XYZ file of N, CA and C in Angstrom:
786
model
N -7.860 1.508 -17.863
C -8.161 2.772 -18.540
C -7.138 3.052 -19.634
N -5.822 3.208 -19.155
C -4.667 3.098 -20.446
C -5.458 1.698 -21.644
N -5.447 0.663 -21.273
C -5.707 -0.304 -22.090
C -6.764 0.115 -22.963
N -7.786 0.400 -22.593
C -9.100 1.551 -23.261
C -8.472 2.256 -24.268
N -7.976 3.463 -23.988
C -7.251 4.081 -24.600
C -6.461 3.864 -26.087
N -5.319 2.852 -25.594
C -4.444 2.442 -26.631
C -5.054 1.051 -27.389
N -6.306 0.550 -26.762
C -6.417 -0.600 -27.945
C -6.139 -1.979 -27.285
N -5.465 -1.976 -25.839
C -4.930 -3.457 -25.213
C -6.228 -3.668 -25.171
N -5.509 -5.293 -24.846
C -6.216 -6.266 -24.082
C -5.694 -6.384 -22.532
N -6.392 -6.278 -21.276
C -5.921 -5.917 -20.160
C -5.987 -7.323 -19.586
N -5.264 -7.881 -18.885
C -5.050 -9.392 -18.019
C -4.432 -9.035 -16.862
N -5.298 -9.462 -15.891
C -4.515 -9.031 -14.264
C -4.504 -10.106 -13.613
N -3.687 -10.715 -13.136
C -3.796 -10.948 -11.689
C -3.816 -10.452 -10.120
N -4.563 -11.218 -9.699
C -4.705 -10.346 -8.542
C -4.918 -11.284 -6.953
N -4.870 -10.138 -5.874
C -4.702 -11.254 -4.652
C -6.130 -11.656 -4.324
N -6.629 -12.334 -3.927
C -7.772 -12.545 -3.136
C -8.578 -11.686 -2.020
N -7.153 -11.121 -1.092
C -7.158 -10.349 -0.453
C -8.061 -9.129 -0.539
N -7.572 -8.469 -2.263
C -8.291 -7.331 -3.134
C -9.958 -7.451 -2.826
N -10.055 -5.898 -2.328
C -11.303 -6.014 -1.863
C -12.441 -6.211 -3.491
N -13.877 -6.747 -3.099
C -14.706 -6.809 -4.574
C -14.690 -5.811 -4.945
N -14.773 -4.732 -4.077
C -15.047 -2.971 -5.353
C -13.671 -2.667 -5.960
N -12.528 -3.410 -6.065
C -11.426 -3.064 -6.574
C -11.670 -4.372 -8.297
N -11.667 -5.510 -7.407
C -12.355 -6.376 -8.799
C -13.206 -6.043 -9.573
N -14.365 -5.724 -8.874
C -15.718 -5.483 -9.752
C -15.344 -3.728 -10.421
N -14.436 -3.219 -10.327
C -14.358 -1.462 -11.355
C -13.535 -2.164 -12.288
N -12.216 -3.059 -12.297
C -11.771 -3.334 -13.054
C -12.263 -4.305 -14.026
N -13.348 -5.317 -14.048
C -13.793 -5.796 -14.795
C -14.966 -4.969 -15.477
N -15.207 -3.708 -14.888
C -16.615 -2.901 -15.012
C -16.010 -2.514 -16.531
N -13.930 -2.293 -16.475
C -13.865 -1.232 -17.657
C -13.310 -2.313 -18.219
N -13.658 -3.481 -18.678
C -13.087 -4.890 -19.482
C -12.033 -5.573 -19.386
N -11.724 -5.001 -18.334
C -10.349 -6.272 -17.724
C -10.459 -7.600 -17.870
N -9.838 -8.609 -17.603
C -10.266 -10.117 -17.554
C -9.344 -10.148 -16.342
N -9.930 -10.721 -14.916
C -9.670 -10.543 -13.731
C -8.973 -12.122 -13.178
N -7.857 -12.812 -13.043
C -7.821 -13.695 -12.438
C -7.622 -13.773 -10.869
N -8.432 -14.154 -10.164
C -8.220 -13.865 -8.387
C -7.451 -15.087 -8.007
N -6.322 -14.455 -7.190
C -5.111 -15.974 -6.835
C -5.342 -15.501 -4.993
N -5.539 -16.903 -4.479
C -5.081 -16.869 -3.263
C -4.311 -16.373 -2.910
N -4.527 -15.570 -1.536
C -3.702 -14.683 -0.797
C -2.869 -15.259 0.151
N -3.016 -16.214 0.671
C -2.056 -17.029 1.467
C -1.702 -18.098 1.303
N -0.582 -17.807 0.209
C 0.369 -18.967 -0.518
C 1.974 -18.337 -0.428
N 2.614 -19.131 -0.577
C 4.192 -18.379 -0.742
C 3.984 -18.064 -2.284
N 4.867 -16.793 -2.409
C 4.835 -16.055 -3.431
C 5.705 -16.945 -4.443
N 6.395 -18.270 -4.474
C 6.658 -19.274 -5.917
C 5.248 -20.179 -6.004
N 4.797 -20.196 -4.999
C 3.536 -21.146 -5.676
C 2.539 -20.602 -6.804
N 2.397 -21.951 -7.682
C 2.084 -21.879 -8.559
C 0.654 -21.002 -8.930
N 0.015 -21.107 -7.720
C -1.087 -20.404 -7.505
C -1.231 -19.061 -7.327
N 0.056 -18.452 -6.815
C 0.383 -16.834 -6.510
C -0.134 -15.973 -7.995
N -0.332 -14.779 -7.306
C -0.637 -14.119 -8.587
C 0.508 -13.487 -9.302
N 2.235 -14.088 -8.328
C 2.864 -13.931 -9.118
C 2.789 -14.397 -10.228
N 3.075 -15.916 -9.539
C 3.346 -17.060 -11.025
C 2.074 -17.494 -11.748
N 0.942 -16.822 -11.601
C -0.307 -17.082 -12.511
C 0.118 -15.699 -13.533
N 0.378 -14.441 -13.135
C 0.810 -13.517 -13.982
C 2.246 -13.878 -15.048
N 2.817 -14.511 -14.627
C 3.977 -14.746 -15.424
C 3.648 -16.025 -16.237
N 2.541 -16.445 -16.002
C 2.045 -17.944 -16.854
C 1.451 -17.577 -17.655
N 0.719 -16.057 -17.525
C -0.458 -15.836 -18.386
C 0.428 -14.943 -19.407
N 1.581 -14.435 -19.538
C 1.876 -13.560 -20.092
C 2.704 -14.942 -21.120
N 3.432 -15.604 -20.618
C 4.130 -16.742 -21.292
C 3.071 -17.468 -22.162
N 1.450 -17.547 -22.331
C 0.461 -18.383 -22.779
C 0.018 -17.489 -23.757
N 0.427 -16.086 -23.532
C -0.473 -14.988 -24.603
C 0.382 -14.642 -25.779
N 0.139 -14.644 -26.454
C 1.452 -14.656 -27.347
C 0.988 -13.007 -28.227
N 2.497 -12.156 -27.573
C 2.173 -10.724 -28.070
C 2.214 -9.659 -27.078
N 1.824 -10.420 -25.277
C 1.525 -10.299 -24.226
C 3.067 -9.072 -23.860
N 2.639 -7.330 -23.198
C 4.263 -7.879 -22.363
C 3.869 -7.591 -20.694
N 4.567 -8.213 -19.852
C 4.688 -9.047 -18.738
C 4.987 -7.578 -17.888
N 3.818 -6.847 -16.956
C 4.617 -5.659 -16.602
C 5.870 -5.788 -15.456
N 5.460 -6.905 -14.662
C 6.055 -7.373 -13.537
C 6.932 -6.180 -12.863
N 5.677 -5.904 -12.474
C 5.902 -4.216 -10.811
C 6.650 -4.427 -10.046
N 7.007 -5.814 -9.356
C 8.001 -5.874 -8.830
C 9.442 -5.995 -8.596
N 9.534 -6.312 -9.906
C 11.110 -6.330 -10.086
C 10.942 -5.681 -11.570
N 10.370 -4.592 -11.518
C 10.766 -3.647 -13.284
C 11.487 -2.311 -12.655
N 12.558 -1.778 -13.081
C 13.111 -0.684 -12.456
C 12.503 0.654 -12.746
N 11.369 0.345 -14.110
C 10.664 1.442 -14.464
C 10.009 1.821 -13.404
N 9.141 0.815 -12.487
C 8.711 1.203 -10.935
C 9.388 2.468 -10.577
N 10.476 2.345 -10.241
C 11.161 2.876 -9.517
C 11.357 4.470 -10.519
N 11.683 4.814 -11.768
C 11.645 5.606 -12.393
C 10.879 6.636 -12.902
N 9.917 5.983 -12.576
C 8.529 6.507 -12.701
C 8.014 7.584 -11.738
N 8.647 7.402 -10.222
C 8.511 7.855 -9.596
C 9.877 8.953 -9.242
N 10.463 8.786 -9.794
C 11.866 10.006 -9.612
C 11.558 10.504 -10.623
N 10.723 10.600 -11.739
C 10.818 11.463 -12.869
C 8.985 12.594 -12.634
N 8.344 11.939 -11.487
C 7.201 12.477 -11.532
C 6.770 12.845 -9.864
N 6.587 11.926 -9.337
C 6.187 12.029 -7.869
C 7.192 12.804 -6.746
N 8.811 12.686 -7.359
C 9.791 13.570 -6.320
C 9.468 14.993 -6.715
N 9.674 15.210 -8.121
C 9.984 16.288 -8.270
C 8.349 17.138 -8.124
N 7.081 16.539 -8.185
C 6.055 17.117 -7.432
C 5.979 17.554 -6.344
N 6.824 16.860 -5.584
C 6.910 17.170 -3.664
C 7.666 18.351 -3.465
N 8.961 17.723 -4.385
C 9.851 18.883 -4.043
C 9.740 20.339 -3.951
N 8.977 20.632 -5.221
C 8.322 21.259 -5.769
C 7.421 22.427 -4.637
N 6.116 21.366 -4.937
C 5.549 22.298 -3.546
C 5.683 22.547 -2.561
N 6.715 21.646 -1.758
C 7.486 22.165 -0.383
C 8.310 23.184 -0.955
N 8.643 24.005 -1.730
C 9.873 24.984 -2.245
C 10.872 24.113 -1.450
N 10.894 22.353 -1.589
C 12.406 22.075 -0.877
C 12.259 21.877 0.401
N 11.402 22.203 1.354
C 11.402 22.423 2.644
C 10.595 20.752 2.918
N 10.509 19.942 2.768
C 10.269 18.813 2.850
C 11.197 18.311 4.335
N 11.153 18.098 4.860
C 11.851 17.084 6.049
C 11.836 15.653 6.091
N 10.783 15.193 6.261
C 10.588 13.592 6.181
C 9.213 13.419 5.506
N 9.577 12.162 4.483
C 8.333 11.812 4.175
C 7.823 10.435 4.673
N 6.833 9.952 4.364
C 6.476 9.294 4.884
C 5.037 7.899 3.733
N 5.698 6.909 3.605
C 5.326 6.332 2.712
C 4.790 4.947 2.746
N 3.845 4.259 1.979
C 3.850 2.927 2.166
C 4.814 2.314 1.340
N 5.305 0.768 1.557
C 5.606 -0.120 0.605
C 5.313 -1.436 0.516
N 4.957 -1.320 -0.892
C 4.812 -2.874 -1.508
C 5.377 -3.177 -2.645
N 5.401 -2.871 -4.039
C 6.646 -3.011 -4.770
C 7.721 -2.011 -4.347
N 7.054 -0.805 -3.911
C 8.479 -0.344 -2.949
C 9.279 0.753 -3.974
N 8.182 1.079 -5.124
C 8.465 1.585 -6.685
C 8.136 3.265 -6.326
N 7.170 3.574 -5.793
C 6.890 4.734 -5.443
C 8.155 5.613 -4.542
N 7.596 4.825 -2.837
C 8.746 5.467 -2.254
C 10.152 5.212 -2.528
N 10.533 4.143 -3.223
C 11.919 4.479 -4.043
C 12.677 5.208 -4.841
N 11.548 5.453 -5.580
C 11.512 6.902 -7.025
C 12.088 8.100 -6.502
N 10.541 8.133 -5.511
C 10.806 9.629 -4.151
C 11.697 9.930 -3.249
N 12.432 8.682 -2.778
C 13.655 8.710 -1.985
C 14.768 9.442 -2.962
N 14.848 8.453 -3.886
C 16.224 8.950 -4.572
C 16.027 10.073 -4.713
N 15.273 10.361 -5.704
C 14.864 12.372 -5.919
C 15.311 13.235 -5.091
N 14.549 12.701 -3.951
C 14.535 13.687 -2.384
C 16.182 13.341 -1.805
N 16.288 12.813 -1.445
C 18.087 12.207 -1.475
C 19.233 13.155 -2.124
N 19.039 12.919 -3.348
C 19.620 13.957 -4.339
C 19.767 15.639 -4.421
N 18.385 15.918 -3.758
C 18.260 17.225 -3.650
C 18.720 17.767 -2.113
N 18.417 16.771 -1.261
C 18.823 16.939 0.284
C 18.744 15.510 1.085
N 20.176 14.984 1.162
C 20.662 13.957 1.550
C 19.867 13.679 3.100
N 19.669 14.784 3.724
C 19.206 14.965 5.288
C 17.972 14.957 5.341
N 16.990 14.726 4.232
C 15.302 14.278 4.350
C 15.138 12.827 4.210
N 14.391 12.582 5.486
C 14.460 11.118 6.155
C 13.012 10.773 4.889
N 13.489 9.626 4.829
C 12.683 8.215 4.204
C 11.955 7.580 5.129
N 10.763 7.605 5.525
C 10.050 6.723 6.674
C 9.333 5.566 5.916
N 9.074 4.708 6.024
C 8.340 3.250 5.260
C 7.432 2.682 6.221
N 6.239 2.489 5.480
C 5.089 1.932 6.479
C 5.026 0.201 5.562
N 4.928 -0.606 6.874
C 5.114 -1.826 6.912
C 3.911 -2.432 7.819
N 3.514 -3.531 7.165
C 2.366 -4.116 7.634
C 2.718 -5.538 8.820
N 2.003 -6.386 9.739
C 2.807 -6.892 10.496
C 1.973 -8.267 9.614
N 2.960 -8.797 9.719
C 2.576 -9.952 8.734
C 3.843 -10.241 7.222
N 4.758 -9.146 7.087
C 5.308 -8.750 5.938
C 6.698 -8.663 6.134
N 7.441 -9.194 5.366
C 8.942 -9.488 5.608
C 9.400 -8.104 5.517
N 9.403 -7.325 4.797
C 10.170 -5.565 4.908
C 10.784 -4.935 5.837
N 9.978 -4.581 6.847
C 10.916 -3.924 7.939
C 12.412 -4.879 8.130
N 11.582 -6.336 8.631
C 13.130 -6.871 9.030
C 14.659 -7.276 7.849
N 14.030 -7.242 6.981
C 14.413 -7.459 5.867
C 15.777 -6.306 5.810
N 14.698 -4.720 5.781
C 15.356 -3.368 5.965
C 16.600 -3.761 6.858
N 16.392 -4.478 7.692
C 17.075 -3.879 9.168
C 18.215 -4.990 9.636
N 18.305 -6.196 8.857
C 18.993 -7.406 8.777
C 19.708 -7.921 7.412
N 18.600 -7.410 6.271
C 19.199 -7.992 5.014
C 19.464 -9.663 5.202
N 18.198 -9.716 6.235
C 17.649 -11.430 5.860
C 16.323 -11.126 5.538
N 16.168 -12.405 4.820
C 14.615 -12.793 4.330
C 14.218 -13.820 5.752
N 13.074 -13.575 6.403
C 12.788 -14.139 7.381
C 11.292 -15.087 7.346
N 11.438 -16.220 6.380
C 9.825 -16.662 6.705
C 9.069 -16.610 7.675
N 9.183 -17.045 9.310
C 8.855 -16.711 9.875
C 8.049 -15.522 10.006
N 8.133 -14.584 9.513
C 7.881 -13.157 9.894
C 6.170 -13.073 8.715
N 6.323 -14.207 7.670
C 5.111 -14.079 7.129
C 4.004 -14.830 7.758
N 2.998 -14.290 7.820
C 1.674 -14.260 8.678
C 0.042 -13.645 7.537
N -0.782 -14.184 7.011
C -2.000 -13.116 6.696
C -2.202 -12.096 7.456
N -2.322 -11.362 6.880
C -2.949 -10.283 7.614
C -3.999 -8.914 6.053
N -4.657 -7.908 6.701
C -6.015 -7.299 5.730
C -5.370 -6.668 5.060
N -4.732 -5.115 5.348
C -4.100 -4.354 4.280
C -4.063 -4.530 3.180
N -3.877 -4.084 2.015
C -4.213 -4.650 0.754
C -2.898 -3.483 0.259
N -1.938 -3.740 -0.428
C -0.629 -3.132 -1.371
C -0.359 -2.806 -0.079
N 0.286 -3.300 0.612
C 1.580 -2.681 1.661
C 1.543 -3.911 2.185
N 3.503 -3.892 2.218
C 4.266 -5.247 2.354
C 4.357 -6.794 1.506
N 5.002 -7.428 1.910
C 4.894 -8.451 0.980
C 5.288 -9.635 1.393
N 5.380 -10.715 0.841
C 6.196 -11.734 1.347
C 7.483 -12.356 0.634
N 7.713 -11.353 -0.126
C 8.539 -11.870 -0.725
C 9.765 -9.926 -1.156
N 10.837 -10.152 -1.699
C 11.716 -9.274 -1.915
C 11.745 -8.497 -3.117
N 11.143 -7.410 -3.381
C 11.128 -6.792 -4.860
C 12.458 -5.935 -4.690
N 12.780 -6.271 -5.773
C 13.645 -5.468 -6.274
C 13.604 -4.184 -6.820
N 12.327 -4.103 -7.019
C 11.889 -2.749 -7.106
C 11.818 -1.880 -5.706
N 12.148 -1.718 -4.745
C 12.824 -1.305 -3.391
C 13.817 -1.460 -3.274
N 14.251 0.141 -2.985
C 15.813 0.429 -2.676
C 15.908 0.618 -0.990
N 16.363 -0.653 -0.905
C 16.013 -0.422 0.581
C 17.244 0.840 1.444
N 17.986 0.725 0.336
C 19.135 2.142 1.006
C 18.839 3.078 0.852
N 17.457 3.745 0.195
C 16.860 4.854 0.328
C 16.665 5.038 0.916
N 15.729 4.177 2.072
C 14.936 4.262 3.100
C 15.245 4.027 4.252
N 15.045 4.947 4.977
C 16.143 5.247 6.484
C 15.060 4.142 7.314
N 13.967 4.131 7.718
C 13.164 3.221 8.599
C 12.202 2.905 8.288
N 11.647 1.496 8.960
C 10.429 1.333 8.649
C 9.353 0.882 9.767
N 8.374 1.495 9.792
C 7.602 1.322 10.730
C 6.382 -0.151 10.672
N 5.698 -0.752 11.389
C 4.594 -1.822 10.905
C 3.551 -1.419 11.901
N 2.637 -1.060 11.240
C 1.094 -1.009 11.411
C 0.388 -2.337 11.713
N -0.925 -2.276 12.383
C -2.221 -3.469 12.637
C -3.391 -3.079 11.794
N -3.604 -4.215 11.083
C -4.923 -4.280 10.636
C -6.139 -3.313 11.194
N -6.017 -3.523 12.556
C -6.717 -2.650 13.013
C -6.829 -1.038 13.193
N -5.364 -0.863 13.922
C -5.531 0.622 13.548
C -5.476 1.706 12.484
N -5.319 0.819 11.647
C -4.877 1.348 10.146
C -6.450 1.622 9.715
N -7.102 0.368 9.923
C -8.617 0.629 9.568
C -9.452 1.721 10.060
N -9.092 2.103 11.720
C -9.915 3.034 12.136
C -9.292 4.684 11.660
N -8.196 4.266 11.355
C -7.578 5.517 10.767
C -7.939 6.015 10.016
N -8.020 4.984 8.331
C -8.956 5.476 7.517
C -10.370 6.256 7.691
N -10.888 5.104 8.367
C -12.599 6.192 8.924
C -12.274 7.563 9.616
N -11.441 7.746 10.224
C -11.202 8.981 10.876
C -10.939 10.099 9.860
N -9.624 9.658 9.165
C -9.545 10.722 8.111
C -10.879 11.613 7.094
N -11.701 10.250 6.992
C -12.756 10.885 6.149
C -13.409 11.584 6.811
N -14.111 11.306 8.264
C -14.868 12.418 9.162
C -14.406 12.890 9.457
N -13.030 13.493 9.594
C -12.173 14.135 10.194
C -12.075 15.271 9.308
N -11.135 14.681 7.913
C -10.427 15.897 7.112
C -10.892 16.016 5.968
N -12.169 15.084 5.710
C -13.336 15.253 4.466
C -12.034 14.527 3.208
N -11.399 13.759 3.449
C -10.473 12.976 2.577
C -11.214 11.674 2.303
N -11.634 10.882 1.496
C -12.156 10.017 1.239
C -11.065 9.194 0.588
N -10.476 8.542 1.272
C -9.105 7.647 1.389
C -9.050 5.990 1.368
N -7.952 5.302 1.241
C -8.526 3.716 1.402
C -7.407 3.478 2.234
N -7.927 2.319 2.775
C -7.134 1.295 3.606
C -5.668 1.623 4.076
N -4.727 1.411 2.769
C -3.146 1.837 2.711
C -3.191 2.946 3.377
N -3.478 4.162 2.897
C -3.516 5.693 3.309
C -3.521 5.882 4.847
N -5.046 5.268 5.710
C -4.935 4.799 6.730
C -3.879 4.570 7.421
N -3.524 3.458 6.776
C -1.925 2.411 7.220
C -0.856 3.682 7.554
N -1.021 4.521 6.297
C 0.441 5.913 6.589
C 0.048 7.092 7.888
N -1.126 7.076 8.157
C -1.743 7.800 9.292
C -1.267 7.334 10.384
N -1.431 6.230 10.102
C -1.370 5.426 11.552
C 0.108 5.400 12.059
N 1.015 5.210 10.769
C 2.375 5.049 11.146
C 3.009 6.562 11.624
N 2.476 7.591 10.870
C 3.335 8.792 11.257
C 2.975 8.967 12.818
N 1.275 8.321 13.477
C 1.592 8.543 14.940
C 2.590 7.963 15.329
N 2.761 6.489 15.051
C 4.083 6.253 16.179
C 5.102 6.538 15.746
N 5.480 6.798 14.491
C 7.025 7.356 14.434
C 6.868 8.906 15.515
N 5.514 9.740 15.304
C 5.929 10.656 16.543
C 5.799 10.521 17.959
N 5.402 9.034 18.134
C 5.680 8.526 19.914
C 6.743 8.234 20.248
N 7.503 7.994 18.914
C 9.338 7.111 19.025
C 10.138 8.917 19.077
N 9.273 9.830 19.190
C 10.561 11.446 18.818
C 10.914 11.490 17.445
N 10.605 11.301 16.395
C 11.055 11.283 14.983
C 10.956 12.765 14.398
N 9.950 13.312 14.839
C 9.330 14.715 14.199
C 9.742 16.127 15.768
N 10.033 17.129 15.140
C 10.095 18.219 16.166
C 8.933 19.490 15.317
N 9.152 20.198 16.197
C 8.521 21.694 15.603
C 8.729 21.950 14.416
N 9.760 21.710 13.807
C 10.193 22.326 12.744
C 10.114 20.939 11.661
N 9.765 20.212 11.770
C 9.658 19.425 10.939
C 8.542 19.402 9.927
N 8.486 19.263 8.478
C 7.434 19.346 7.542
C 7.624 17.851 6.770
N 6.321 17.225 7.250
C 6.489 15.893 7.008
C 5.181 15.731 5.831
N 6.153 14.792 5.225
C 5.069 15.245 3.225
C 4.767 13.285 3.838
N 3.001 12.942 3.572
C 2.692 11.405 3.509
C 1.829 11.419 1.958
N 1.967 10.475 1.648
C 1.264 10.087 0.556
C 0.348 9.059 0.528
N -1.041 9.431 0.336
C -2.211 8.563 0.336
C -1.933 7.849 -0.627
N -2.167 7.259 -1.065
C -1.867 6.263 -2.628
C -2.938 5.626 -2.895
N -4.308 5.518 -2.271
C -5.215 4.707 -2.680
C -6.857 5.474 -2.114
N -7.931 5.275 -2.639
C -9.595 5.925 -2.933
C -9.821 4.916 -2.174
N -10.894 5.536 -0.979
C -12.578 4.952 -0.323
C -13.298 4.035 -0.803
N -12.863 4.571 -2.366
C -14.467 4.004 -3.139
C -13.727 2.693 -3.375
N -12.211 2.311 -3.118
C -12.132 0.804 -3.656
C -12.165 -0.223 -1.911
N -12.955 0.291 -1.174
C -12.879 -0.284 0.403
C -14.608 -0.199 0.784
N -15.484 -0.167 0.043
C -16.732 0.238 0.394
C -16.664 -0.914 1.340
N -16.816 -1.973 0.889
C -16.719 -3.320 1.193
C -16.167 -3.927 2.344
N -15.137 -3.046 2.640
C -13.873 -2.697 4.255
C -14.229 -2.426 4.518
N -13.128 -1.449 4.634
C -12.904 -0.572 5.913
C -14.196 0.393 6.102
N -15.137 0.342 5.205
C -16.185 1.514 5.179
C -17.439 0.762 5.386
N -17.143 -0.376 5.656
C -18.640 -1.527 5.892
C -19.065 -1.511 7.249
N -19.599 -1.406 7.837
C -19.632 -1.450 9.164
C -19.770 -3.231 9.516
N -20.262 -3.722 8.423
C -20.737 -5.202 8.928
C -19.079 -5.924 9.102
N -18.310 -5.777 8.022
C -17.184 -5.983 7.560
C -16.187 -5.709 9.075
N -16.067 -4.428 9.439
C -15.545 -3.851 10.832
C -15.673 -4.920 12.140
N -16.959 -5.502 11.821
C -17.996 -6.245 12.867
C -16.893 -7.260 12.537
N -16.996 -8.231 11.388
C -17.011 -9.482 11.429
C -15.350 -9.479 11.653
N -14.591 -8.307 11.408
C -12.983 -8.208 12.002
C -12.815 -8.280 13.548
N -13.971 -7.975 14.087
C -13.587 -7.495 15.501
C -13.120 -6.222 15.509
N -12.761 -5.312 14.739
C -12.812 -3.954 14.891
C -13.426 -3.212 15.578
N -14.641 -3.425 16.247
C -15.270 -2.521 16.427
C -15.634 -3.517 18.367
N -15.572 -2.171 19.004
C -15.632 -2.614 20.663
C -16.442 -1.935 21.180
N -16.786 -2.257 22.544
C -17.270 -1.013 23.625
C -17.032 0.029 23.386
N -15.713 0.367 22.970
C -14.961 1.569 23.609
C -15.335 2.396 21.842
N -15.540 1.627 20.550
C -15.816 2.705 19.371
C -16.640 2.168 18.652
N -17.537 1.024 19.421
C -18.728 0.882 18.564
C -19.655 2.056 18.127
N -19.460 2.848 18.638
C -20.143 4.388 18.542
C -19.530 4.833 17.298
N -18.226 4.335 16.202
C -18.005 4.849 15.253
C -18.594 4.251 13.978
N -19.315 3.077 14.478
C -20.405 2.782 13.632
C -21.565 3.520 12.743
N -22.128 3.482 11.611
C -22.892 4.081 11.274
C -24.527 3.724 11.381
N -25.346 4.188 11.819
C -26.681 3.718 12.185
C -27.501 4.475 10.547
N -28.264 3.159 10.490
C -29.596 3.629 9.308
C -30.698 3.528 9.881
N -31.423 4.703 9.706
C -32.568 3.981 9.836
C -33.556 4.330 8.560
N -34.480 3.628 8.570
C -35.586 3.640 7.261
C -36.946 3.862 7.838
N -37.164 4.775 6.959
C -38.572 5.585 8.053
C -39.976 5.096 6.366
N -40.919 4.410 7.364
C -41.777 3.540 6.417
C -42.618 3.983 6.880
C-alpha cells in the first residue's frame, strides 16, 4: 500500500509457512511475491532471508528493508506504539504482553514503557519450535530448540537484533494448537476478528496467570498485531483445523456446520 502510494516497486520475500490469503492480498495490490521454504536454516540460500538480500543486491536502486536487524524496527515503535499505550492507560499500564519475531514492536514498547516506569513488566510470547525464550534466558543460540511448527510472525530461528532482549523481563511459548483455538474463541467470544499471532498472546497471558504473574490490581495492556481475514485459510477453516488435528471429541462442536437448503 505505501509502495502504491509513493510510486515503488514492491519485492517480498516470504515464508511458505504464510498463509495464501496473506500472499494472494499482497499480490492482489501488485507486489511480486517470492515464497521461500519454511524449513530451512535461516543462512540457506533458499531462506527468505538470503533470497531477500539476493534480490535487493540484483535490483539495482533497490533498498533492502531487512526487519530484522534495522534498528528503525525498534524506533518505530518507541516513537508511536509506547507512547499510544501509555497514553491511554493515563500510565497505569502494569504488564504488557506481546508477541516476538523481529522483536521490533515489543522492543520499541519496552523501552518507552521502561523509561516512563521501570516496574512495568515486559511479557514475550514465544512459539515452541523457536530459539527466543531460551535464547532470553541463557544468551545461547540453541539449534536444537528449532523444530517447524504453524504460527506465522512469532519466533524465529535465528537472532534479530532487532530484539532487546533486556527489555524483556520473560518469555512465555505457546502450541500450535492452543493458540489456534484461541483465536476462534476471541472472535465468538469478544466479536474481535483477529489472526493466528493475536491468538498466540491470548493464550500466553493464560499461563503467565497459572504461573501468579497478574494480581487484582494488575492492568495488563496485549497487543493483537495481526486480522482474521489473513487466516481464512487457518485457523478459520474448519477443514484446515481437521487436517491439524485440532479439532477432537471434546471441541469438534467448535466446528462450523453448513448446510445448503436446495
Amino acid at each position: 500500500m505505501v509502495s502504491i502510494i509513493k510510486g515503488y516497486n514492491c519485492i517480498l520475500a516470504v515464508s511458505s509457512k504464510s498463509s495464501k490469503d496473506k500472499i494472494d492480498m499482497l499480490r492482489s495490490l501488485g507486489a511480486k511475491v517470492y515464497v521461500c521454504p519454511a524449513n530451512v536454516s535461516a543462512d540457506d540460500e533458499r531462506s527468505y532471508y538470503s533470497v531477500a538480500k539476493r534480490l535487493h543486491e540484483e535490483t539495482k536502486g533497490s533498498v533492502y528493508i531487512n526487519q530484522y536487524f534495522n534498528q528503525l524496527n525498534i524506533d518505530a515503535h518507541y516513537n508511536s506504539t509506547g507512547p499510544e499505550i501509555w497514553e491511554q492507560t493515563n500510565g497505569k499500564i502494569t504488564h504488557l504482553v506481546a508477541c516476538s519475531g523481529t522483536g521490533g514492536t515489543i522492543s520499541g514498547v519496552a523501552k518507552f514503557l521502561k523509561e516512563k516506569n521501570p516496574n512495568i513488566r515486559i511479557l514475550g510470547v514465544d512459539a515452541f519450535g523457536s530459539v527466543l525464550k531460551k535464547y532470553h534466558e541463557t544468551k545461547e543460540f540453541d539449534n536444537d530448540e528449532i523444530y517447524p511448527y504453524r504460527i506465522e510472525g512469532l519466533g524465529k530461528n535465528l537472532i534479530p537484533t532487532a530484539t532487546d532482549f533486556d527489555s524483556i523481563d520473560k518469555f512465555m511459548k505457546v502450541t500450535d494448537e492452543s493458540s489456534a483455538h484461541a483465536t476462534r474463541e476471541i472472535a465468538k467470544k469478544e466479536g474481535l476478528f483477529v489472526g493466528y499471532t493475536s491468538g498466540a498472546v491470548l493464550q500466553a497471558i493464560r499461563q503467565y496467570a497459572e504461573e501468579g504473574e497478574f494480581d487484582a490490581t494488575s492492568n495488563v495492556i496485549a497487543i493483537f498485531p495481526d486480522h482474521g481475514s489473513r487466516y481464512m485459510s487457518k485457523v478459520f477453516s474448519d477443514d484446515w483445523m481437521n487436517e491439524q488435528g485440532f479439532f477432537d471429541s471434546v471441541n469438534a462442536e467448535e466446528a462450523q456446520k453448513i448446510e445448503f437448503i436446495k
